[in-house]
């Protein structure tokens, strides 16, 4: 035993113990159970070490408790080491100082199952050192008298395969993660955690390799597995970083493209093989190994887009979102129905979206997921772009091209739950690490998934870091956060007795609420101009109110109530709609309580609900007319717009994730003309500030009339910031033309019809008021002027005041 003289802290180490070795002070970096000689203490180390940090009693306690490893392994140590159950192999493997009768020495040990001969290079410049077999399971040892300094050294190994391998011993390197990294992570505040955890090609102590780090606080032992060690968990056992729960290992010579997993020995002695939660890339399903990948090699060309984005107030700009599932938008049917790649999407999807007039693409989740039928909502690789469509660089290429084309990219993101796949997050280290242990808190019975434990700092850090990761590494412009309501309520979809109240006895998930607030705060701090969208289906107040004003802090909220009411109303036979006019007007009672997006999303065209077109009543002509009417009403009401793929041209079949959209339908006039109508709606939407500038201000909307249930006609006014930015919308929800139908007008003069959904070019009957109308000085609907209109059957029109006749 050596006497401890002092101790202190150095960056990257848990502590520094200063001992006396053969009359001389030496600096021993200490990593909670790992004690080894680093270098003779010098002035710099003395300056960083702080003897005042510990009182004499503590120093004596350290002196009694820490030992420099003996030259001989105890039988139980030997057994634990070769059987792979030693908690921290750095205690015994690698180079360690010992004292012989002749003076100081180093003992070097390596565990290389399958090796027949091992030689140490570099430690003794005068000779190579042959190691001796200590155990036939592959433990080798060498004693180097007179040696004291420790630095990375190489091993020359004969595995009996006919070739000799030479490599650096991974147990000869210092730790990579600093104490500050571990502190921030355990506090839940390491916003760049994706730069630290997972697998990273780096240069460490002038040697290139891959650094691995994983959080598994209850594990007895963690190892890296891969082709490089024949998937043998004894070969690359990781360094424990003590109470942080983090395990790390730098493995020299490895690089991108390497397959790997983690082997975790639990407290029960069970061996688990787990995928890396922070992996950047995975094998294509059903395989589950992670792949080492460097995300910083792509050359971006969107600097102008990223800089200008921060200056844009999207609340006062048009936002027409095209929602896409990349796996089924279009497929190569002639090539075994394969998916398009990310790069093929850049060539085909981007021009199509631009031509249609949308300015955002919203993609269903792209993080790695094993089950195609989950549509990406059951994620196992939160930091990995799915390999279904190509490499991570290919997705970056797609986003880069979107920005070059003036299109923003919104990603569906799923922090509410994760699947029970045994290779992923579930029961990760033999305990309920990422999820709650109690199923009343930790299980989504509706979806057969698990709920994140938002009260755990490291879990929150994992999720917040993941959101920032997509915005940082992939230049994503916004996140649509899935299933927010299920996060906010402890009793979401649960019966009495199936949930646990919060500490105040309420049903609100207090930890999830704080997580959401922190998430939005960090996103807007780090990425000005980015947007967050809540899929929240309840009346929770302040979803889009800023956090500092007591809200959750989202930029937008999907108006799920509007979507439900509109589709219910439009699916009714026109003769019955007069009895349900409240469904048209109800959403306007709360339209300005939040920053709403009006969605017609993927959720409404699955599970035997049918497609939007098939939901519409009547014969084929009426179905197309009704769908145009629905789209026109969505673009007229206040709020940003989201439309799921296929709706724009009248997909007949409901969405099937395994098949392409029915693009052949565009060979038929009704579908082609419907597509043209949506394109023209987008053109008008972007050209007319009255359609978007005051989406979230009551001054931007004014009812003309919504009481005429007998005629089933409604009309309203939209306004922009300027007083001359005025549009009049009128909708006839019956197949009966309304001739000489008078509505109030906001100003006198000439009104030009800028779109008519019943125009022949859109597949309609061509019924109209002649393209223009002049306001009469006849008071109507409480206004001093009025318009005498001929309203088309199942049609809508937009009129714009125009002083040019």
PDB file of C-alpha atoms in Angstrom, residues 38 55 67 70 102 135 155 208 211 344 368 396 407 411 422 426 476 539 593 610 686 708-709 763 784:
ATOM      1  CA  UNK A  38      -0.142   8.800 -15.232  1.00  0.00           C
ATOM      2  CA  UNK A  55      -9.315  17.357   5.319  1.00  0.00           C
ATOM      3  CA  UNK A  67      -4.099   0.375  -3.292  1.00  0.00           C
ATOM      4  CA  UNK A  70      -0.542  -6.031  -6.556  1.00  0.00           C
ATOM      5  CA  UNK A 102      14.395  -3.980  -6.975  1.00  0.00           C
ATOM      6  CA  UNK A 135      -4.954 -17.875 -18.116  1.00  0.00           C
ATOM      7  CA  UNK A 155       0.460  -4.938 -29.115  1.00  0.00           C
ATOM      8  CA  UNK A 208      -7.166   7.648 -34.497  1.00  0.00           C
ATOM      9  CA  UNK A 211     -14.817   6.515 -29.050  1.00  0.00           C
ATOM     10  CA  UNK A 344     -34.350  10.236 -55.782  1.00  0.00           C
ATOM     11  CA  UNK A 368     -34.827   4.443 -37.375  1.00  0.00           C
ATOM     12  CA  UNK A 396     -28.713  15.849 -45.734  1.00  0.00           C
ATOM     13  CA  UNK A 407     -38.854  24.679 -49.191  1.00  0.00           C
ATOM     14  CA  UNK A 411     -39.887  16.403 -39.188  1.00  0.00           C
ATOM     15  CA  UNK A 422     -35.747  -6.025 -26.829  1.00  0.00           C
ATOM     16  CA  UNK A 426     -36.693  -1.139 -23.106  1.00  0.00           C
ATOM     17  CA  UNK A 476     -34.365  20.552 -40.137  1.00  0.00           C
ATOM     18  CA  UNK A 539     -58.326  22.023 -24.676  1.00  0.00           C
ATOM     19  CA  UNK A 593     -56.853  31.133 -28.587  1.00  0.00           C
ATOM     20  CA  UNK A 610     -61.260   5.882 -46.522  1.00  0.00           C
ATOM     21  CA  UNK A 686     -49.221  33.036 -51.272  1.00  0.00           C
ATOM     22  CA  UNK A 708     -78.544  30.726 -43.370  1.00  0.00           C
ATOM     23  CA  UNK A 709     -78.990  27.048 -42.572  1.00  0.00           C
ATOM     24  CA  UNK A 763     -63.891  19.854 -63.227  1.00  0.00           C
ATOM     25  CA  UNK A 784     -73.850  49.378 -45.890  1.00  0.00           C
TER      26      UNK A 784
END
